XYZ file of N, CA and C in Angstrom:
291
model
N 14.082 -65.847 57.402
C 15.219 -65.429 56.607
C 16.472 -66.125 57.130
N 17.283 -66.622 56.231
C 18.522 -67.296 56.621
C 19.644 -66.256 56.705
N 20.397 -66.320 57.803
C 21.489 -65.383 58.043
C 22.756 -66.177 58.359
N 23.859 -65.779 57.735
C 25.145 -66.427 57.979
C 26.040 -65.470 58.766
N 26.187 -65.740 60.055
C 27.040 -64.929 60.919
C 28.446 -65.512 61.046
N 28.711 -66.586 60.331
C 30.007 -67.253 60.405
C 31.016 -66.522 59.515
N 31.272 -65.287 59.875
C 32.201 -64.410 59.165
C 33.147 -63.772 60.177
N 34.304 -63.388 59.716
C 35.239 -62.691 60.594
C 34.933 -61.197 60.561
N 35.044 -60.569 61.739
C 34.923 -59.121 61.795
C 36.056 -58.502 60.991
N 35.842 -57.291 60.529
C 36.885 -56.524 59.868
C 37.224 -55.321 60.738
N 38.491 -54.942 60.704
C 38.891 -53.763 61.463
C 38.535 -52.498 60.678
N 38.913 -51.348 61.203
C 38.521 -50.094 60.577
C 39.146 -49.870 59.199
N 40.176 -50.653 58.869
C 40.800 -50.568 57.544
C 40.250 -51.619 56.577
N 39.336 -52.455 57.062
C 38.758 -53.485 56.213
C 39.487 -54.809 56.238
N 40.461 -54.939 57.116
C 41.204 -56.203 57.242
C 40.479 -57.141 58.196
N 40.439 -58.427 57.836
C 39.793 -59.408 58.712
C 40.536 -59.526 60.034
N 39.759 -59.717 61.098
C 40.334 -59.960 62.417
C 40.204 -61.443 62.732
N 40.650 -61.848 63.887
C 40.546 -63.254 64.302
C 39.164 -63.583 64.865
N 38.395 -62.568 65.209
C 37.103 -62.769 65.874
C 35.983 -63.087 64.887
N 35.234 -64.147 65.171
C 34.065 -64.493 64.367
C 32.847 -63.727 64.867
N 32.085 -63.190 63.937
C 30.853 -62.485 64.287
C 29.928 -63.433 65.046
N 29.807 -64.661 64.574
C 28.897 -65.626 65.206
C 29.244 -65.847 66.675
N 30.521 -65.999 66.992
C 30.935 -66.229 68.382
C 30.629 -65.020 69.258
N 30.924 -63.847 68.744
C 30.733 -62.637 69.531
C 29.250 -62.319 69.737
N 28.438 -62.525 68.711
C 26.994 -62.294 68.845
C 26.393 -63.320 69.795
N 26.808 -64.572 69.686
C 26.302 -65.605 70.592
C 26.642 -65.255 72.040
N 27.864 -64.790 72.280
C 28.258 -64.419 73.629
C 27.447 -63.218 74.127
N 27.226 -62.238 73.260
C 26.429 -61.068 73.650
C 25.006 -61.482 74.005
N 24.425 -62.383 73.219
C 23.070 -62.872 73.516
C 23.053 -63.653 74.824
N 24.090 -64.430 75.060
C 24.197 -65.202 76.303
C 24.233 -64.273 77.516
N 24.895 -63.123 77.365
C 25.047 -62.164 78.462
C 23.911 -61.137 78.533
N 22.958 -61.197 77.621
C 21.873 -60.201 77.586
C 21.151 -60.149 78.921
N 20.964 -58.948 79.412
C 20.276 -58.753 80.689
C 21.207 -58.659 81.874
N 22.499 -58.789 81.651
C 23.441 -58.730 82.774
C 23.797 -57.296 83.160
N 23.478 -56.350 82.301
C 23.794 -54.949 82.570
C 22.560 -54.212 83.079
N 22.736 -53.475 84.158
C 21.629 -52.676 84.689
C 21.301 -51.512 83.759
N 22.239 -51.151 82.897
C 22.024 -50.070 81.939
C 21.119 -50.502 80.784
N 20.955 -51.808 80.615
C 20.140 -52.326 79.520
C 19.230 -53.436 80.051
N 18.144 -53.046 80.740
C 17.232 -54.069 81.248
C 16.530 -54.776 80.088
N 16.193 -56.025 80.315
C 15.567 -56.835 79.274
C 14.443 -57.654 79.900
N 13.344 -57.757 79.178
C 12.206 -58.547 79.680
C 12.581 -60.027 79.726
N 11.940 -60.761 80.634
C 12.296 -62.178 80.755
C 11.998 -62.946 79.472
N 10.981 -62.553 78.730
C 10.675 -63.218 77.457
C 11.808 -63.009 76.457
N 12.337 -61.785 76.427
C 13.442 -61.495 75.523
C 14.730 -62.156 75.999
N 14.880 -62.276 77.287
C 16.057 -62.944 77.842
C 16.076 -64.411 77.387
N 14.921 -65.067 77.447
C 14.847 -66.460 77.005
C 15.050 -66.558 75.495
N 14.479 -65.626 74.733
C 14.669 -65.602 73.284
C 16.159 -65.416 72.963
N 16.836 -64.563 73.717
C 18.273 -64.343 73.513
C 19.038 -65.642 73.747
N 18.680 -66.353 74.795
C 19.332 -67.638 75.079
C 19.112 -68.622 73.935
N 17.878 -68.715 73.458
C 17.564 -69.657 72.369
C 18.319 -69.292 71.094
N 18.418 -67.993 70.795
C 19.173 -67.551 69.620
C 20.660 -67.877 69.773
N 21.183 -67.682 70.970
C 22.572 -68.025 71.260
C 22.816 -69.501 70.945
N 21.937 -70.357 71.414
C 22.081 -71.795 71.181
C 21.965 -72.140 69.700
N 21.042 -71.475 68.975
C 20.910 -71.709 67.531
C 22.196 -71.355 66.808
N 22.788 -70.230 67.173
C 24.024 -69.789 66.526
C 25.140 -70.803 66.772
N 25.286 -71.227 68.011
C 26.343 -72.171 68.371
C 26.126 -73.524 67.692
N 24.910 -74.032 67.751
C 24.626 -75.373 67.235
C 24.573 -75.458 65.714
N 24.487 -74.319 65.041
C 24.389 -74.312 63.573
C 25.549 -73.575 62.913
N 26.666 -73.486 63.628
C 27.874 -72.854 63.085
C 27.625 -71.458 62.524
N 26.736 -70.715 63.180
C 26.511 -69.329 62.806
C 25.521 -69.092 61.686
N 24.977 -70.157 61.101
C 24.004 -70.017 60.015
C 22.626 -70.353 60.589
N 21.764 -69.329 60.683
C 20.478 -69.521 61.365
C 19.328 -68.912 60.578
N 18.146 -69.449 60.829
C 16.902 -68.860 60.331
C 16.421 -67.888 61.394
N 16.100 -66.658 61.003
C 15.640 -65.650 61.951
C 14.353 -64.999 61.465
N 13.572 -64.563 62.436
C 12.373 -63.774 62.164
C 12.705 -62.315 62.444
N 11.827 -61.418 62.077
C 12.092 -59.993 62.288
C 12.297 -59.668 63.767
N 11.585 -60.365 64.664
C 11.748 -60.139 66.101
C 13.143 -60.557 66.569
N 13.669 -61.631 65.967
C 15.020 -62.089 66.302
C 16.050 -61.047 65.875
N 15.877 -60.524 64.677
C 16.802 -59.516 64.168
C 16.784 -58.283 65.060
N 15.593 -57.854 65.462
C 15.483 -56.688 66.345
C 16.193 -56.920 67.668
N 16.022 -58.108 68.242
C 16.667 -58.418 69.515
C 18.182 -58.461 69.366
N 18.676 -59.086 68.311
C 20.116 -59.142 68.090
C 20.677 -57.734 67.934
N 19.970 -56.882 67.199
C 20.429 -55.499 67.020
C 20.422 -54.747 68.345
N 19.361 -54.923 69.135
C 19.281 -54.235 70.434
C 20.432 -54.646 71.347
N 20.651 -55.938 71.457
C 21.719 -56.448 72.320
C 23.081 -55.999 71.788
N 23.261 -56.067 70.481
C 24.539 -55.703 69.873
C 24.840 -54.219 70.008
N 23.816 -53.387 69.982
C 24.051 -51.940 70.072
C 24.643 -51.551 71.417
N 24.345 -52.331 72.445
C 24.876 -52.064 73.783
C 26.276 -52.662 73.940
N 26.511 -53.788 73.341
C 27.733 -54.572 73.568
C 28.917 -54.162 72.700
N 28.650 -53.716 71.462
C 29.718 -53.533 70.485
C 29.950 -52.071 70.117
N 31.162 -51.794 69.644
C 31.475 -50.480 69.094
C 30.748 -50.329 67.759
N 30.695 -49.116 67.255
C 29.909 -48.843 66.048
C 30.351 -49.669 64.836
N 31.647 -49.867 64.675
C 32.124 -50.635 63.526
C 31.664 -52.082 63.551
N 31.730 -52.708 64.707
C 31.269 -54.094 64.835
C 29.745 -54.157 64.719
N 29.063 -53.205 65.352
C 27.604 -53.163 65.280
C 27.140 -53.016 63.828
N 27.796 -52.158 63.082
C 27.439 -51.963 61.675
C 27.613 -53.231 60.858
N 28.683 -53.971 61.108
C 28.907 -55.224 60.385
C 27.842 -56.260 60.726
N 27.446 -56.304 61.983
C 26.389 -57.224 62.408
C 25.085 -56.870 61.697
N 24.753 -55.589 61.681
C 23.533 -55.141 60.999
C 23.583 -55.474 59.510
N 24.733 -55.260 58.880
C 24.864 -55.599 57.452
C 24.566 -57.071 57.222
N 25.142 -57.945 58.034
C 24.890 -59.383 57.851
C 23.421 -59.729 58.091
N 22.815 -59.133 59.112
C 21.413 -59.414 59.414
C 20.487 -58.925 58.310
N 20.907 -57.912 57.590
C 20.081 -57.343 56.523
C 20.486 -57.844 55.141
N 21.360 -58.867 55.120
C 21.710 -59.514 53.861
C 22.741 -58.789 53.020
N 23.451 -57.837 53.612
C 24.505 -57.128 52.887
C 25.841 -57.799 53.181
N 26.714 -57.913 52.194
C 28.029 -58.526 52.436
C 28.930 -57.611 53.240
N 29.884 -58.216 53.927
C 30.878 -57.417 54.667
C 31.972 -56.962 53.727
């Protein structure tokens, strides 16, 4: 499934912010496993790194499998507040922001 994360986050009023979803998700994937509160298997750690690189190298537009979506959601649920997490989930599930 093709996913376009090259969108700006929206604040709680629906106004666009300066932050790109793609940049923030890539950074979260890059940092996956750094928190003792959220241990991650080494296989998932490498998958997170590869997804991070795909996002960066393809300007936020990537092909993902269901396992990729699950990993992005898991990592994002720890890293982001509910509003940002919800927007990430919407994009991963093909819903517009």
